[in-house]
Tab-separated table of C-alpha atoms in Angstrom:
chain	number	residue	atom	x	y	z
A	262	MET	CA	-0.693	2.412	-11.720
A	263	TYR	CA	2.937	1.012	-10.952
A	264	LEU	CA	2.189	-2.752	-9.993
A	265	LYS	CA	5.493	-3.467	-8.346
A	266	GLN	CA	5.330	-0.127	-5.603
A	267	TYR	CA	2.797	-2.423	-4.456
A	268	ILE	CA	4.969	-5.869	-4.198
A	269	ASP	CA	6.789	-7.471	-1.395
A	270	HIS	CA	9.020	-9.406	-3.001
A	271	THR	CA	9.518	-12.945	-0.582
A	272	LEU	CA	11.174	-15.214	-0.106
A	273	LEU	CA	10.178	-17.234	3.240
A	274	LYS	CA	11.721	-20.806	2.731
A	275	PRO	CA	12.870	-23.147	5.159
A	276	THR	CA	15.065	-24.349	2.587
A	277	ALA	CA	16.461	-20.841	1.083
A	278	THR	CA	20.095	-20.348	0.795
A	279	GLU	CA	21.765	-17.490	0.739
A	280	ALA	CA	22.234	-17.386	-2.947
A	281	ASP	CA	18.520	-17.545	-2.661
A	282	VAL	CA	18.062	-14.101	-0.543
A	283	THR	CA	20.603	-12.219	-2.579
A	284	ALA	CA	18.682	-12.798	-6.098
A	285	LEU	CA	16.067	-12.456	-4.908
A	286	CYS	CA	18.003	-8.509	-2.874
A	287	LYS	CA	19.391	-7.896	-6.639
A	288	GLU	CA	15.159	-8.756	-8.790
A	289	ALA	CA	13.749	-6.202	-6.241
A	290	VAL	CA	16.945	-3.796	-6.593
A	291	HIS	CA	15.919	-4.138	-10.868
A	292	TYR	CA	13.082	-3.794	-11.049
A	293	GLY	CA	12.396	-1.361	-8.057
A	294	PHE	CA	9.255	-3.318	-6.467
A	295	TYR	CA	8.579	-1.797	-2.518
A	296	ALA	CA	10.467	-4.237	-0.285
A	297	VAL	CA	11.859	-7.155	-0.080
A	298	CYS	CA	10.178	-9.706	2.368
A	299	VAL	CA	13.119	-12.090	4.538
A	300	ASN	CA	12.840	-14.221	7.307
A	301	SER	CA	15.405	-13.416	10.491
A	302	CYS	CA	18.265	-14.500	9.598
A	303	TYR	CA	18.735	-12.366	6.674
A	304	VAL	CA	17.969	-8.849	7.564
A	305	PRO	CA	22.254	-7.951	7.543
A	306	LEU	CA	22.459	-9.755	4.302
A	307	ALA	CA	19.977	-8.129	2.753
A	308	LYS	CA	19.132	-5.533	3.704
A	309	GLU	CA	23.996	-4.542	2.776
A	310	LEU	CA	22.119	-5.916	-0.480
A	311	ILE	CA	20.276	-3.095	-1.141
A	312	ARG	CA	21.939	-0.310	0.623
A	313	ASP	CA	22.138	1.900	-2.125
A	314	SER	CA	18.365	1.458	-3.684
A	315	LYS	CA	13.775	2.686	-2.170
A	316	VAL	CA	14.231	-0.809	-1.529
A	317	LYS	CA	12.561	-1.263	1.585
A	318	LEU	CA	13.620	-4.302	4.284
A	319	ALA	CA	10.324	-6.436	5.602
A	320	ALA	CA	11.019	-9.492	8.373
A	321	VAL	CA	8.820	-12.543	8.875
A	322	ILE	CA	8.997	-12.383	13.362
A	323	GLY	CA	6.885	-15.861	15.125
A	324	PHE	CA	7.196	-16.425	11.364
A	325	PRO	CA	4.321	-19.347	10.512
A	326	LEU	CA	2.400	-20.434	14.036
A	327	GLY	CA	2.450	-17.692	15.924
A	328	ALA	CA	2.493	-19.643	18.672
A	329	MET	CA	5.365	-18.291	20.070
A	330	ALA	CA	5.451	-16.297	24.068
A	331	THR	CA	5.814	-12.430	23.546
A	332	GLU	CA	8.896	-12.091	25.021
A	333	ALA	CA	11.298	-14.707	21.814
A	334	LYS	CA	8.824	-12.198	19.350
A	335	ILE	CA	10.005	-9.231	20.833
A	336	ARG	CA	13.548	-10.391	20.746
A	337	GLU	CA	13.296	-11.085	16.724
A	338	VAL	CA	12.424	-8.041	16.529
A	339	GLU	CA	14.329	-6.475	18.924
A	340	TYR	CA	16.883	-8.074	16.167
A	341	CYS	CA	15.650	-7.152	12.761
A	342	VAL	CA	15.432	-3.881	13.724
A	343	ALA	CA	19.288	-3.476	15.265
A	344	HIS	CA	19.499	-5.129	11.693
A	345	SER	CA	18.001	-2.238	10.298
A	346	ALA	CA	14.662	-3.849	9.381
A	347	ASP	CA	12.225	-1.018	7.935
A	348	GLU	CA	9.714	-3.642	8.535
A	349	ILE	CA	8.527	-6.009	10.699
A	350	ASP	CA	5.673	-8.585	9.483
A	351	MET	CA	4.665	-10.776	12.982
A	352	VAL	CA	1.954	-13.211	12.819
A	353	ILE	CA	-0.598	-13.225	15.006
A	354	ASN	CA	-1.678	-16.080	18.168
A	355	LEU	CA	-4.111	-17.825	16.734
A	356	GLY	CA	-4.422	-20.242	19.595
A	357	TRP	CA	-5.363	-17.100	21.734
A	358	LEU	CA	-7.523	-15.408	19.074
A	359	LYS	CA	-10.210	-18.353	19.611
A	360	SER	CA	-9.498	-19.074	23.306
A	361	GLY	CA	-10.398	-15.037	24.107
A	362	ARG	CA	-7.902	-13.877	24.782
A	363	TYR	CA	-8.221	-10.514	23.334
A	364	ASN	CA	-5.625	-7.946	25.547
A	365	GLU	CA	-2.880	-10.558	25.467
A	366	ILE	CA	-2.568	-10.242	21.727
A	367	ILE	CA	-3.759	-6.278	22.203
A	368	SER	CA	-1.149	-5.677	24.588
A	369	GLU	CA	1.865	-7.931	22.353
A	370	ILE	CA	1.485	-6.142	19.162
A	371	GLU	CA	2.387	-2.994	21.467
A	372	GLN	CA	4.803	-4.549	22.717
A	373	ILE	CA	5.636	-5.147	19.148
A	374	LYS	CA	4.540	-1.442	17.765
A	375	LYS	CA	6.473	0.007	20.478
A	376	VAL	CA	10.095	-1.444	19.713
A	377	ILE	CA	9.829	-0.288	16.458
A	378	ASP	CA	8.697	2.999	16.382
A	379	LYS	CA	8.269	4.514	13.446
A	380	GLY	CA	8.849	1.313	11.599
A	381	THR	CA	5.830	-0.715	9.530
A	382	LEU	CA	4.073	-3.511	11.477
A	383	LYS	CA	1.547	-6.326	10.183
A	384	VAL	CA	-0.366	-8.603	11.406
A	385	ILE	CA	-0.530	-11.425	9.369
A	386	LEU	CA	-3.746	-13.518	10.707
A	387	GLU	CA	-4.216	-16.461	8.432
A	388	THR	CA	-7.754	-16.911	7.321
A	389	CYS	CA	-7.886	-19.251	6.149
A	390	TYR	CA	-7.796	-20.520	10.169
A	391	LEU	CA	-10.589	-17.740	10.768
A	392	SER	CA	-13.894	-17.738	10.051
A	393	GLU	CA	-15.462	-13.850	9.203
A	394	LYS	CA	-16.684	-12.850	12.370
A	395	GLU	CA	-12.743	-13.790	13.682
A	396	ILE	CA	-11.469	-11.756	10.602
A	397	GLN	CA	-13.268	-8.443	11.333
A	398	LEU	CA	-11.898	-9.678	15.267
A	399	ALA	CA	-8.857	-9.623	14.388
A	400	CYS	CA	-9.068	-6.920	12.215
A	401	GLU	CA	-10.282	-4.893	15.689
A	402	LEU	CA	-7.438	-6.301	17.752
A	403	CYS	CA	-4.584	-5.325	15.212
A	404	LEU	CA	-6.598	-2.025	15.541
A	405	LYS	CA	-5.952	-1.719	19.582
A	406	GLY	CA	-2.814	-2.878	19.306
A	407	ASN	CA	-1.584	0.444	17.185
A	408	ALA	CA	-0.682	-1.598	13.583
A	409	ASP	CA	0.044	-0.531	10.568
A	410	MET	CA	-1.568	-2.998	8.089
A	411	VAL	CA	-3.765	-6.453	9.077
A	412	LYS	CA	-2.435	-9.512	6.470
A	413	THR	CA	-4.113	-12.658	5.319
A	414	SER	CA	-1.284	-15.082	4.575
A	415	THR	CA	1.614	-16.435	6.261
A	416	GLY	CA	1.169	-18.991	3.095
A	417	PHE	CA	2.469	-22.068	5.052
A	418	GLY	CA	-1.756	-22.053	6.117
A	419	PRO	CA	-3.884	-24.371	3.176
A	420	GLU	CA	-5.616	-21.691	1.978
A	421	GLY	CA	-3.409	-18.321	1.210
A	422	ALA	CA	-5.479	-14.443	0.155
A	423	THR	CA	-9.112	-14.495	-1.172
A	424	LEU	CA	-11.066	-11.297	-2.381
A	425	LYS	CA	-13.807	-12.796	0.106
A	426	ALA	CA	-10.209	-11.685	3.325
A	427	ILE	CA	-9.574	-8.236	1.265
A	428	ARG	CA	-12.397	-7.304	1.625
A	429	ILE	CA	-14.551	-8.852	4.906
A	430	MET	CA	-9.958	-6.849	6.262
A	431	LYS	CA	-11.023	-4.034	4.593
A	432	ASP	CA	-14.613	-2.936	5.415
A	433	SER	CA	-13.451	-4.108	9.271
A	434	VAL	CA	-10.541	-1.540	9.098
A	435	GLY	CA	-11.614	1.222	7.092
A	436	ASP	CA	-8.651	3.812	6.255
A	437	ASN	CA	-7.515	3.153	10.239
A	438	ALA	CA	-4.774	0.299	8.442
A	439	GLY	CA	-3.459	-0.820	5.246
A	440	ILE	CA	-3.692	-4.363	4.262
A	441	LYS	CA	-1.469	-6.071	2.880
A	442	ALA	CA	-2.673	-9.392	0.320
A	443	SER	CA	0.246	-12.924	0.334
A	444	GLY	CA	-0.301	-16.387	-0.364
A	445	GLY	CA	-0.690	-17.934	-3.913
A	446	ILE	CA	-0.796	-14.122	-5.649
A	447	ARG	CA	1.456	-15.632	-8.898
A	448	ASP	CA	-0.133	-14.001	-11.886
A	449	ARG	CA	-0.732	-10.453	-12.881
A	450	LYS	CA	-4.192	-10.036	-12.832
A	451	THR	CA	-4.807	-11.593	-10.075
A	452	ALA	CA	-2.378	-8.881	-8.023
A	453	LEU	CA	-4.546	-5.905	-9.973
A	454	GLU	CA	-7.651	-8.535	-7.951
A	455	PHE	CA	-5.952	-7.659	-5.011
A	456	ILE	CA	-5.536	-4.419	-5.594
A	457	LYS	CA	-8.743	-3.581	-6.808
A	458	ALA	CA	-10.476	-4.993	-3.755
A	459	GLY	CA	-8.604	-2.702	-1.299
A	460	ALA	CA	-5.068	-4.254	-1.258
A	461	SER	CA	-2.336	-1.365	-0.245
A	462	ARG	CA	0.564	-4.280	-0.805
A	463	ILE	CA	0.915	-7.108	-2.414
A	464	GLY	CA	3.529	-9.393	-0.893
A	465	THR	CA	4.527	-12.754	-4.291
A	466	SER	CA	7.754	-14.284	-4.800
A	467	SER	CA	5.546	-13.724	-8.784
A	468	GLY	CA	7.344	-10.400	-8.753
A	469	VAL	CA	9.744	-11.315	-11.489
A	470	LYS	CA	7.118	-12.947	-13.285
A	471	MET	CA	4.474	-9.532	-12.851
A	472	MET	CA	6.410	-7.595	-14.386
A	473	GLU	CA	7.593	-9.981	-17.094
A	474	GLU	CA	3.688	-10.581	-18.607
């Protein structure tokens, strides 16, 4: 197994500069990572930098809270798709989940998936705020909304990915969706443990370190 094929090389810090994103993309191309993951404002720059490579471009939307209006999320997705993003990582509306507004969540995911069409849609659950039953429920809603993958975390919550959450997510989605473990994964050994537990993608800013290990 080649770990590099699982890695979304990620830079989402609010202070990320153009130089930082340029370095990220050059590293991804050099090491052959699966994708780079950036904030939507850097989609055009990142796409230009990886254009002649096999590296995919993922953009986060509704990030990191997920609490903005559906219309705002859709407009952000449209911008990213117009600038050739291959994948979208959207944040689920946690307030809606805890309020029982399940149909709105399904509809939001469906609408965003419709915009990106054949592109990959990952839905971030921010599992640190959810009980085991809520993680299961969130996964079910994502499947009903036609999401391609479910993802643990933004990296901005009080806790990132956990093996327990990955196992719950795997039990919930089975082979019907991929799973991305993201948040706090900083070394090769940990990344491999998450893959063994069921993750099909690893979101990390420590990809280079993992390759050097």
